[in-house]
Each structure stands twice: as C-alpha cells, then as structure tokens.
PDB file of C-alpha atoms in Angstrom:
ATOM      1  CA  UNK A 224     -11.550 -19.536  86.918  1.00 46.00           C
ATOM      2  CA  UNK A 225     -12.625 -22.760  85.790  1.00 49.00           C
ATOM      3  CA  UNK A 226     -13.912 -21.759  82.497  1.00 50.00           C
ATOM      4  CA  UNK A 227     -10.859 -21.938  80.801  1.00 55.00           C
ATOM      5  CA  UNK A 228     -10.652 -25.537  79.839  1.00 52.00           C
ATOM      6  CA  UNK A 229     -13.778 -25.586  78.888  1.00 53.00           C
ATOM      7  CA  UNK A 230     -13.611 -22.684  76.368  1.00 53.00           C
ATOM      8  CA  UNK A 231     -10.084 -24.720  74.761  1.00 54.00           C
ATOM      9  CA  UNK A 232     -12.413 -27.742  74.254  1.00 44.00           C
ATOM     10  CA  UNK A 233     -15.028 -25.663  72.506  1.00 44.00           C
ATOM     11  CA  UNK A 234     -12.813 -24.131  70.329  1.00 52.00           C
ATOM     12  CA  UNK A 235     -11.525 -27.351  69.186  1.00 50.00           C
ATOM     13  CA  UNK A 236     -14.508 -29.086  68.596  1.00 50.00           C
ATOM     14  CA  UNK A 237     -15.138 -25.990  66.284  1.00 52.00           C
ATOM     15  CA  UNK A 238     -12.181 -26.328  64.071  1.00 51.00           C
ATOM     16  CA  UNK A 239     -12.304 -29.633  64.158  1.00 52.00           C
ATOM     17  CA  UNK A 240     -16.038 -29.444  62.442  1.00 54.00           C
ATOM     18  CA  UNK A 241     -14.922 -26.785  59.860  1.00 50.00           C
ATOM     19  CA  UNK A 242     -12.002 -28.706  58.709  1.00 50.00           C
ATOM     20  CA  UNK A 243     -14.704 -31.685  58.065  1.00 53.00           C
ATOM     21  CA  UNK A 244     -16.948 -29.201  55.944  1.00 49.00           C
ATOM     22  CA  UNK A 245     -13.860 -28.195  53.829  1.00 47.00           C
ATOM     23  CA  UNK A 246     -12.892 -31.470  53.108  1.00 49.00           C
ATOM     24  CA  UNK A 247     -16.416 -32.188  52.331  1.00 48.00           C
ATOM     25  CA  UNK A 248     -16.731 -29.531  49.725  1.00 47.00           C
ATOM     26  CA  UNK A 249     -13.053 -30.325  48.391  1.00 44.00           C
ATOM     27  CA  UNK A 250     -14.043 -34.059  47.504  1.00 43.00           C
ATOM     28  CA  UNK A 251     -17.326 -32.501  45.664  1.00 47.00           C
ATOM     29  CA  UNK A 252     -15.382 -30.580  43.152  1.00 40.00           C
ATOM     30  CA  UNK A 253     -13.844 -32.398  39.841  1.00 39.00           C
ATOM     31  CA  UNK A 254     -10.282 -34.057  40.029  1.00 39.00           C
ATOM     32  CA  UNK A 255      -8.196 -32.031  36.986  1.00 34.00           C
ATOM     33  CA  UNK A 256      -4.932 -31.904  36.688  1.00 45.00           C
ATOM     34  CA  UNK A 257      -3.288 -28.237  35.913  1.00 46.00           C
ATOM     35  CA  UNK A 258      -1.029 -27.467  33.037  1.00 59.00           C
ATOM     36  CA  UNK A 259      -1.885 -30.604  31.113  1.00 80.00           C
ATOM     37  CA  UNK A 260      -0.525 -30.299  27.497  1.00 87.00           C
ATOM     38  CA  UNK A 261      -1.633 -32.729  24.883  1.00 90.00           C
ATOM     39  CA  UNK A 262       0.962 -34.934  23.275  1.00 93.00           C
ATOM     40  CA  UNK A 263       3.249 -32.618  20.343  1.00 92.00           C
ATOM     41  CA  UNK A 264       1.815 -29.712  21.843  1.00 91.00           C
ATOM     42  CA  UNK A 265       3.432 -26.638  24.167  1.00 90.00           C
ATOM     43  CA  UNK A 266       2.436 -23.502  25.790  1.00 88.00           C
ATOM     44  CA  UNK A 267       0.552 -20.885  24.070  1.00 82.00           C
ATOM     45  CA  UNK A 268       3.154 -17.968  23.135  1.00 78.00           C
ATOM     46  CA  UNK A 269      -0.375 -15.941  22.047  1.00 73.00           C
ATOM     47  CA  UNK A 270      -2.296 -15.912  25.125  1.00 68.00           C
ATOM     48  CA  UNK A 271      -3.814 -19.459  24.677  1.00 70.00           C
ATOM     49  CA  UNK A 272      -3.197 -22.535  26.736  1.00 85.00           C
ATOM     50  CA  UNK A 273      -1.650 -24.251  24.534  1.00 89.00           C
ATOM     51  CA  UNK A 274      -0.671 -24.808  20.800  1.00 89.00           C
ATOM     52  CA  UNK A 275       0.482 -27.370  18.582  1.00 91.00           C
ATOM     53  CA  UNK A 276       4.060 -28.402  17.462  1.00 92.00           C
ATOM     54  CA  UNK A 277       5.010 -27.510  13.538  1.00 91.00           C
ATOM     55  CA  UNK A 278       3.826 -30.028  11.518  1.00 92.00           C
ATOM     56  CA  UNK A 279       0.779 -30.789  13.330  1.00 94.00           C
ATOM     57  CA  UNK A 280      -2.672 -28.665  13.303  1.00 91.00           C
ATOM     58  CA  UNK A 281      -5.164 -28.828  15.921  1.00 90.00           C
ATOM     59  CA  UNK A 282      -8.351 -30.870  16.608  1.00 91.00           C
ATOM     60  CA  UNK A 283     -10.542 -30.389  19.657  1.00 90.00           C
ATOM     61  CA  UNK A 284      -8.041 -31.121  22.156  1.00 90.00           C
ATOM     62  CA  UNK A 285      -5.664 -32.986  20.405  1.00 93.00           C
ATOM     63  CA  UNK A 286      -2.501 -32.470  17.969  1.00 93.00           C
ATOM     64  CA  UNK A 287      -2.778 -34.481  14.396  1.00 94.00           C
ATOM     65  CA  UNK A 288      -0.002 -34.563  12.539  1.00 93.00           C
ATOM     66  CA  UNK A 289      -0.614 -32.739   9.092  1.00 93.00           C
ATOM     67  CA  UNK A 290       0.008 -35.018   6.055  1.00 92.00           C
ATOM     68  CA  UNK A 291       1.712 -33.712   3.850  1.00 94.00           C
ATOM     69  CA  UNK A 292       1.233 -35.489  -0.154  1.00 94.00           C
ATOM     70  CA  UNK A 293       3.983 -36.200  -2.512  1.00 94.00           C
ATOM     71  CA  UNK A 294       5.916 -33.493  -3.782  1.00 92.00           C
ATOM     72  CA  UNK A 295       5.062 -31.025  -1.210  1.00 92.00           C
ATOM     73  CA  UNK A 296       6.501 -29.801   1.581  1.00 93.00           C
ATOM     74  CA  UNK A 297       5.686 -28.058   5.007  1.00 93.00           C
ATOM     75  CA  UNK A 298       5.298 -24.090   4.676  1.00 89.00           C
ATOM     76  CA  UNK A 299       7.233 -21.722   6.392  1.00 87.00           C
ATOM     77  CA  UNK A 300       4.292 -21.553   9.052  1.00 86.00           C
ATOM     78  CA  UNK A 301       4.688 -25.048   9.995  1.00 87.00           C
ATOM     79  CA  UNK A 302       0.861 -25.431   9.741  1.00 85.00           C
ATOM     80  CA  UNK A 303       0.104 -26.297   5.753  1.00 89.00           C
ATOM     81  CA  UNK A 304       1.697 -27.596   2.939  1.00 90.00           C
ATOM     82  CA  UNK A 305       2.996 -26.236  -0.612  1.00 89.00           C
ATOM     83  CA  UNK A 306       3.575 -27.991  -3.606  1.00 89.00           C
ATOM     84  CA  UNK A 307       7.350 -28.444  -4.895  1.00 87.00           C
ATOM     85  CA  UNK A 308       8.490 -26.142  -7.687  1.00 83.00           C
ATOM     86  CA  UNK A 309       7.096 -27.742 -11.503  1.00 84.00           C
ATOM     87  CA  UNK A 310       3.512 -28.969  -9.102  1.00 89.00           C
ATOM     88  CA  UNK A 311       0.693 -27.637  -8.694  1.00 86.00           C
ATOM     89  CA  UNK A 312      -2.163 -28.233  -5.775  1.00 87.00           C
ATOM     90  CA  UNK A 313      -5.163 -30.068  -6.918  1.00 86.00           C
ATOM     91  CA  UNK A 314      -7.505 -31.000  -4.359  1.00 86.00           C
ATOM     92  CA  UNK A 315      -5.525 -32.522  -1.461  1.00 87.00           C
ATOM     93  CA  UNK A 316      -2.170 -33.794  -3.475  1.00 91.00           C
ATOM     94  CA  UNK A 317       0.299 -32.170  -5.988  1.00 91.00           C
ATOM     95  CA  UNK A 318       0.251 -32.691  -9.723  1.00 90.00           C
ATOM     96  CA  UNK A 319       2.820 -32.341 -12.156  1.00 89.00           C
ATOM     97  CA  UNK A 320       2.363 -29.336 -14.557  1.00 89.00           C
ATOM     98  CA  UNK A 321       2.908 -29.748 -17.671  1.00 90.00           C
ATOM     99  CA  UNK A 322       5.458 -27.333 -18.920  1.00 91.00           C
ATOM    100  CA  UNK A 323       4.939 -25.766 -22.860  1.00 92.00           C
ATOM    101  CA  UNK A 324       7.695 -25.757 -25.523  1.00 93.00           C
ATOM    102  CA  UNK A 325       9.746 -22.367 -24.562  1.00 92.00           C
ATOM    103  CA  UNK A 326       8.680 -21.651 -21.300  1.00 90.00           C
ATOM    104  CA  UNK A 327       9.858 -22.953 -18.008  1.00 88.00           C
ATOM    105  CA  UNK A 328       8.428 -23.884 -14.399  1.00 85.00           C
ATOM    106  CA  UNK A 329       7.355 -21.274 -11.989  1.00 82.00           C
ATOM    107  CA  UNK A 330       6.075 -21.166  -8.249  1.00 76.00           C
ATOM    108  CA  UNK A 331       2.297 -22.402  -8.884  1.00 70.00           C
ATOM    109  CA  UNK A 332       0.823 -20.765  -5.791  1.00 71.00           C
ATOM    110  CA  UNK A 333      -0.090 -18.384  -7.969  1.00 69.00           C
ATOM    111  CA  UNK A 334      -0.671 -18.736 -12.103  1.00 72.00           C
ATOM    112  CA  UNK A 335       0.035 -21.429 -14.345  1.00 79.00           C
ATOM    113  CA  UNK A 336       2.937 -23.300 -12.694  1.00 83.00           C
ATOM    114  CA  UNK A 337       5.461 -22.135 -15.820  1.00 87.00           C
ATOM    115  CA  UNK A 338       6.464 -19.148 -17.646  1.00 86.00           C
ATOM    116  CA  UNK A 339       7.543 -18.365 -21.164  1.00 87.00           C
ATOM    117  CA  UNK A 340      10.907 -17.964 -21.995  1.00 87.00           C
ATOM    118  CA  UNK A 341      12.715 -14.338 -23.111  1.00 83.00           C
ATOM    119  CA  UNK A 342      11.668 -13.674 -26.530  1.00 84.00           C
ATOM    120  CA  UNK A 343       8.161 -15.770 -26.152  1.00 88.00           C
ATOM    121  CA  UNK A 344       4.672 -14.382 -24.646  1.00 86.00           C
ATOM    122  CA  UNK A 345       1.745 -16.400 -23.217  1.00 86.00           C
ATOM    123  CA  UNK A 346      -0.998 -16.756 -26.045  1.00 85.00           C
ATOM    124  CA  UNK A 347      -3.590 -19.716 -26.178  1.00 86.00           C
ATOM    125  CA  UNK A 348      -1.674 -21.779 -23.667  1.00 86.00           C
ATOM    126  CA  UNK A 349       1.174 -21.729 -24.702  1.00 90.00           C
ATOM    127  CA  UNK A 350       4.652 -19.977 -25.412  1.00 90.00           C
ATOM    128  CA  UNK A 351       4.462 -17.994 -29.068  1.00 89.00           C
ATOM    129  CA  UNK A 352       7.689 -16.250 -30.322  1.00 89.00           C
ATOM    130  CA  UNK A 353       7.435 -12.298 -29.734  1.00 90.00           C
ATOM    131  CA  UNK A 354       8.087 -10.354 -33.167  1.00 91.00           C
ATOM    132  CA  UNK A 355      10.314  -7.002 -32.351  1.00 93.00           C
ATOM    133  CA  UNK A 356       9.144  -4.337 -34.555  1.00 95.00           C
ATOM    134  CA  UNK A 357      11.552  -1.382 -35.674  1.00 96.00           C
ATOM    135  CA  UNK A 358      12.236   1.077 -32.767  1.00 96.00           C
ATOM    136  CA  UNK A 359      11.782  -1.329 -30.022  1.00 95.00           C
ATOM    137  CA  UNK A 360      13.223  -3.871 -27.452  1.00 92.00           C
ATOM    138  CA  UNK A 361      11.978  -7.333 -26.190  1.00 86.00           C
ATOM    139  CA  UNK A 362      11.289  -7.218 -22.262  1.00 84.00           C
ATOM    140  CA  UNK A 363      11.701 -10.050 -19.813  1.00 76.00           C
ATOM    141  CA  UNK A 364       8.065 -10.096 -19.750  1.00 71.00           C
ATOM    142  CA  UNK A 365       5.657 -13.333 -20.760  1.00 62.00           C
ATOM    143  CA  UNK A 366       2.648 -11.190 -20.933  1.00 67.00           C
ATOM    144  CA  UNK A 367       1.619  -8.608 -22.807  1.00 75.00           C
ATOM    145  CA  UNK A 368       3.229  -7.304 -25.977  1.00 84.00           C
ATOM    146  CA  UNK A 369       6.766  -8.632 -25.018  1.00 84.00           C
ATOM    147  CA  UNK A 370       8.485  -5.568 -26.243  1.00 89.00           C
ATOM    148  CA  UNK A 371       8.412  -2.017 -25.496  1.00 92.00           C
ATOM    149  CA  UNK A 372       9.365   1.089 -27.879  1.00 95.00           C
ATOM    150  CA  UNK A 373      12.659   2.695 -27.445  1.00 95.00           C
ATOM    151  CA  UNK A 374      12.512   6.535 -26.399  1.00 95.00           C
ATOM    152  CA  UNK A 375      11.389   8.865 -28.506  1.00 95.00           C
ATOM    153  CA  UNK A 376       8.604   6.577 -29.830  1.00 96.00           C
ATOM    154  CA  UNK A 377       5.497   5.022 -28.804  1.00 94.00           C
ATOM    155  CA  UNK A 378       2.698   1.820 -29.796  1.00 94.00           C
ATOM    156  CA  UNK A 379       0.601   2.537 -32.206  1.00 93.00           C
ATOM    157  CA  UNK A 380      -0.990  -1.001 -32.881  1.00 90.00           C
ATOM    158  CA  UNK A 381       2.317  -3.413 -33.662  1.00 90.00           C
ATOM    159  CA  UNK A 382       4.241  -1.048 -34.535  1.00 95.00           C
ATOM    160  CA  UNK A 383       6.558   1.690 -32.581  1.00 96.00           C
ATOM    161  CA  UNK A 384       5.999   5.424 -34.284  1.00 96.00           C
ATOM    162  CA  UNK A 385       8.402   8.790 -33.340  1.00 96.00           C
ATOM    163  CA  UNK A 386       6.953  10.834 -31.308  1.00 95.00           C
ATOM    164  CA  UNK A 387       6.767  14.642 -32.361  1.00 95.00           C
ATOM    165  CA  UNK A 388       8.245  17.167 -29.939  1.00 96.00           C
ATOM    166  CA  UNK A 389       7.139  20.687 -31.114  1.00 96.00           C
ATOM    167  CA  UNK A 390       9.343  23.688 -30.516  1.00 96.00           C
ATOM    168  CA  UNK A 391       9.500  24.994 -27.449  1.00 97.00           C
ATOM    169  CA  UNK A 392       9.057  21.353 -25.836  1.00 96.00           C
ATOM    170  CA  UNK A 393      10.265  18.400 -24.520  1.00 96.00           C
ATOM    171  CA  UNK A 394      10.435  14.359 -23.966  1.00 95.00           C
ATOM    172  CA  UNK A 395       8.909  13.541 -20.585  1.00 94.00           C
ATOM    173  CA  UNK A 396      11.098  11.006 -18.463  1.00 92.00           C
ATOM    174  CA  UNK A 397       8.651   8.187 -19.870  1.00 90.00           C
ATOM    175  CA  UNK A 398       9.717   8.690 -23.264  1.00 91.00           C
ATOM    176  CA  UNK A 399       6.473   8.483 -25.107  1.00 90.00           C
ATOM    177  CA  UNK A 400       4.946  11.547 -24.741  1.00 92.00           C
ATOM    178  CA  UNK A 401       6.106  15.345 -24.381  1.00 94.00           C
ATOM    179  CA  UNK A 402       5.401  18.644 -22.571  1.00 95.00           C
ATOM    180  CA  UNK A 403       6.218  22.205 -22.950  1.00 96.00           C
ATOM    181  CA  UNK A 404       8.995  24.287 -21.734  1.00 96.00           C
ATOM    182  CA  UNK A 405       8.256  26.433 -18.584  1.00 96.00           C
ATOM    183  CA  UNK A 406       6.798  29.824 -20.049  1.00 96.00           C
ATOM    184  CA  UNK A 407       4.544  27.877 -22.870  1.00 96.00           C
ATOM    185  CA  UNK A 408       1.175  26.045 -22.926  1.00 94.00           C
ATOM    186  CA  UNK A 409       0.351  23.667 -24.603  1.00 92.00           C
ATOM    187  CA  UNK A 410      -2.020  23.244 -27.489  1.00 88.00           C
ATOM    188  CA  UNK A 411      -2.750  20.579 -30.008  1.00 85.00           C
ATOM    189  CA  UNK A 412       0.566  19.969 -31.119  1.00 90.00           C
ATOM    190  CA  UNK A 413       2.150  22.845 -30.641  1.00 95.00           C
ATOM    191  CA  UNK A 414       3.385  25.047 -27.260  1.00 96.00           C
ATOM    192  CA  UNK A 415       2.233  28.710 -27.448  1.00 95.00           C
ATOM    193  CA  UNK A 416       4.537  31.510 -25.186  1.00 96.00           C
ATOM    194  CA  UNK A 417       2.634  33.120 -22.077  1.00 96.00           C
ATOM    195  CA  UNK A 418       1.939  36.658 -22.526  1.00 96.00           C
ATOM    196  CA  UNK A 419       3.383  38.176 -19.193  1.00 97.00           C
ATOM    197  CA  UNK A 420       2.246  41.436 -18.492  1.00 96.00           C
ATOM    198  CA  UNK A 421       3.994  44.741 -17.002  1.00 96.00           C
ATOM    199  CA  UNK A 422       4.657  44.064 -13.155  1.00 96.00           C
ATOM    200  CA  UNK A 423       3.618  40.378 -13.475  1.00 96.00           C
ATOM    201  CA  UNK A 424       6.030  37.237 -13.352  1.00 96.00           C
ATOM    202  CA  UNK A 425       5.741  33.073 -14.124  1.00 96.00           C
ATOM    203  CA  UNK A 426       4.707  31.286 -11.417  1.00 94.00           C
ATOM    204  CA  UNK A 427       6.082  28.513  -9.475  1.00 92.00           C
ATOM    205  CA  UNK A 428       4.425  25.629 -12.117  1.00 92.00           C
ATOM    206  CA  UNK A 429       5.461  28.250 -15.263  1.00 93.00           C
ATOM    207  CA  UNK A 430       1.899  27.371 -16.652  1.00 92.00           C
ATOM    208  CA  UNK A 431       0.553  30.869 -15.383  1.00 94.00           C
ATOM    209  CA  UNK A 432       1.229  34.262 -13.969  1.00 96.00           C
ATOM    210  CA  UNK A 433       0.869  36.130 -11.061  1.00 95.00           C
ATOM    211  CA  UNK A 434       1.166  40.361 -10.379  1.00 96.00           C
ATOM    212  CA  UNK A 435       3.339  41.592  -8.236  1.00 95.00           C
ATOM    213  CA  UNK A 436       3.090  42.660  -4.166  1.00 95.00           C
ATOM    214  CA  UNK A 437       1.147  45.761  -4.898  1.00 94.00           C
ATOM    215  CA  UNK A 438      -0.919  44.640  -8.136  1.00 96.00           C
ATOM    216  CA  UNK A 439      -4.013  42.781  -8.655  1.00 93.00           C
ATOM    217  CA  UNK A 440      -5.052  40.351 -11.793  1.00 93.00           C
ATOM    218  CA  UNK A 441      -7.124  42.632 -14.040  1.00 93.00           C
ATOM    219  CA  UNK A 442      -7.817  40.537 -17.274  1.00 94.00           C
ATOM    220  CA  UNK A 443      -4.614  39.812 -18.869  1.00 94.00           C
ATOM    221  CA  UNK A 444      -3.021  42.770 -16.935  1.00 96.00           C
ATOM    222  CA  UNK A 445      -1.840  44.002 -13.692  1.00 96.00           C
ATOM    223  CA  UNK A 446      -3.327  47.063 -12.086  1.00 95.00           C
ATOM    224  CA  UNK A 447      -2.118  49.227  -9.009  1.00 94.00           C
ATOM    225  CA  UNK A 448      -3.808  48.686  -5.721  1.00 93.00           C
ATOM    226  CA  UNK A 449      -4.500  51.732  -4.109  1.00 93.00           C
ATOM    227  CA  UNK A 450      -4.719  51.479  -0.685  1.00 95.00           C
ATOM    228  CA  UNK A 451      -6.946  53.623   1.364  1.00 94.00           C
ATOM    229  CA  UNK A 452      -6.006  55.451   4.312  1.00 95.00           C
ATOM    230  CA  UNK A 453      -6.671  53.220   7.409  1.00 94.00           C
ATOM    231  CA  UNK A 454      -5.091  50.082   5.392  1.00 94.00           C
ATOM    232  CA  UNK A 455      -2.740  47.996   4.941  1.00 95.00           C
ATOM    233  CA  UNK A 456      -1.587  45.069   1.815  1.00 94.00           C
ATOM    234  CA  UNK A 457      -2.595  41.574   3.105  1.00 93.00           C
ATOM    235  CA  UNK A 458      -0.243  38.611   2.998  1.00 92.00           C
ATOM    236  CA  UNK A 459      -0.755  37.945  -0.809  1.00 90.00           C
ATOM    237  CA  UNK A 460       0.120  41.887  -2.089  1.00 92.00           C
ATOM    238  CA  UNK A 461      -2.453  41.558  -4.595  1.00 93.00           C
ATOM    239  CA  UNK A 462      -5.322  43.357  -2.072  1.00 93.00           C
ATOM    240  CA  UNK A 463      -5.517  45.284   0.954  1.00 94.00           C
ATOM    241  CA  UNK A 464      -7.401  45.126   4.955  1.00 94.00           C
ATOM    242  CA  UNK A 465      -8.706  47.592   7.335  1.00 95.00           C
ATOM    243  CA  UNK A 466      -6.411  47.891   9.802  1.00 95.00           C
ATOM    244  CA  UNK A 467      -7.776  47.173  13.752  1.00 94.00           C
ATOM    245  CA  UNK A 468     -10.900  49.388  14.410  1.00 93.00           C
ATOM    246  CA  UNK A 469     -11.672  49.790  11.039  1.00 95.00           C
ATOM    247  CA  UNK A 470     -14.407  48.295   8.710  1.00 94.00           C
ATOM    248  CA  UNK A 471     -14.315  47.881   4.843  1.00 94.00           C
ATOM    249  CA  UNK A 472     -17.154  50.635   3.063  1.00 93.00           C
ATOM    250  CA  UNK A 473     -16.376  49.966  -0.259  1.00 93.00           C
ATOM    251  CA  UNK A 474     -12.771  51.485  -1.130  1.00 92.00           C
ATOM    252  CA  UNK A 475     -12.365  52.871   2.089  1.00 94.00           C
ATOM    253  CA  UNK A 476     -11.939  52.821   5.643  1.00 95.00           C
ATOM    254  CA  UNK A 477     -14.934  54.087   8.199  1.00 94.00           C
ATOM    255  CA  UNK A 478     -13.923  53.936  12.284  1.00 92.00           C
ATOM    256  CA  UNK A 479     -15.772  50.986  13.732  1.00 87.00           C
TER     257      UNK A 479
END
C-alpha cells in the first residue's frame, strides 16, 4: 500500500510538463488584439468587421476622411460628394454653370445644369421662344416641340390639323386619333357595320362574331350541329365529343 504517494507524484510531474508545453506553444503564436477598430470607424452592420464613419471612405485598414471641394456637399450615403444646385462636377471640384437667357438652374447630376423657362425649348444651347400654333397649348416641357395640340387635332409638321371622326366612330382617350363603334370595322377612313348572321352574336371585343351553343362558323353563316347518337356538345357549343367508350368515325359514334 505504498504505491500511493508515488502515483500522486507522477501525476504531478505530468501536469506540471503539459502546462510547460502549452505555454510553450501559446508564446509561439502572434500577439493581436481582438475587436480592434481603426480610428472614425465602427462595427460592420453588413457582416464585415468593420466600416467607416460618414464622411470618410476606406483605405486598406484605415478611415480617410473624404474631401469634399467647394460648393459640394456630402451625399445622402455619407460616402461621396454632389455638387450644389447651379454646379456642375468636373473632374474632382464643382464648376459654376453658366445659366442661358430664359432658362434657369437645375440638379446637374444629370443634363445640362439649367433648364429653359415655360414658353422656351432647348435649341443650339440655348433657350429659344416656343411659337404656339392654332389648336394647341404650350407644355411645361424644355424639350421637344414645347406645345401639344388640343383634342380633336393632331401634328402635322408645325402645325395642329382636326382630326376626322367618320360616322359610326369615335375620339380615342388620346385625342389624336379615332376608332370605331362596337359592331363596325374599320377601313381607310371610314367604319363599315358587321354583317351578323342568323343565330350568331358580337363578341366580347365587338370586332367579330361568334354562333351560338349549337352552331358552328360556316363562311359568313351559322350552321346546325347535328350531333350523333353517342355524343354530346363540348364546352364551346360550336362542336360535339364521343361520349366515354366511344371513338369519333367521321360523323358518328362506333363502341370502342
């Protein structure tokens, strides 16, 4: 029974060994410190470490403040710059733009910087007065024409002409063109009346026609279906189906 003590002295030496090895191996790895942010930085909200503050934009492992020119200011982002209303970006600063007789400044992210007063359009630079012709109305608009017809007319070069509704018709909602009255087609300049057979009716557009649950479409008429014995009219009413155990021989019926 004297083996005891000496089994409590091995045991310690062993411990005592593999607490040396640990510390050992502890002293070999590199010294970082965890959760380091750089200076006007903070945790990533995005799944990265960490990001920058607004107003600074990042570079290797650093935050750099972003320098923003004259006349500019930080974006909504917080991470770029936009010129001030009547400048416009050139290179990396913001220049004045020079604003036409009869137009105004605009946001110059996108364009010219300015925009031509009501009653003016864009041409060659600059701001020229638009001319309303008869039958029309300036727009709030400093491209294009600058006017629009009223309804009932449409362009024709710089000019607004009426536009000629045949009988049987009518404006569409745009104003500039028309279309024919359900129950008409139309032609060149005219809307001609569907001929509607016996046992047919307009369909749902009132360009066409359709026959009726028993009929079928035969030229510009509608003939009777007759159905054979063994059959039955098929979701449309304009032909017929074997019914179960049946099969189709021409216009009858034969037993499967």
């Amino acid at each position: 029974m004297k083996t005891e003590p000496r089994r409590r002295v091995v045991m310690t030496a062993g411990l005592i060994i593999a607490a040396s090895l640990l510390a050992a191996s502890a002293a070999d790895l590199p010294q970082t410190a965890p959760n380091t942010l750089p200076e006007n930085a903070r945790a990533g909200r995005y799944g990265e470490s960490w990001e920058c503050l607004r107003g600074f934009h990042r570079e290797g492992e650093a935050c750099v403040a972003i320098a923003v020119p004259a006349n500019a200011y930080l974006d909504s982002y917080g991470a770029g710059w936009r010129c001030e209303r009547g400048y416009m970006k050139v290179n990396q600063g913001c220049v004045a733009v020079q604003v036409p007789a009869n137009a105004y400044a605009d946001d110059s992210t996108y364009g010219s910087g300015w925009r031509c007063n009501r009653g003016y359009r864009e041409a060659n630079g600059g701001c020229a007065r638009v001319i309303v012709p008869a039958n029309a109305h300036s727009v709030n608009s400093s491209y294009g024409l600058g006017w629009e017809c009223d309804r009932g007319y449409r362009v024709d070069q710089d000019a607004c002409i009426a536009v000629k509704v045949p009988a049987n018709a009518y404006l569409q909602r745009n104003g500039e063109s028309w279309e024919c009255d359900r129950g008409f087609t139309k032609g060149d300049d005219a809307c001609a009346q569907i001929a509607v057979p016996e046992n047919g009716y307009l369909d749902g557009s009132g360009r066409d026609w359709k026959c009726e649950r028993g009929f079928r479409k035969e030229g510009s008429s509608c003939a009777a279906l007759t159905v054979p014995v063994n059959a039955y009219l098929d979701y449309s009413g304009n032909a017929w189906r074997c019914s179960d155990g049946f099969r189709r021989d021409g216009e009858s019926c034969q037993a499967d």
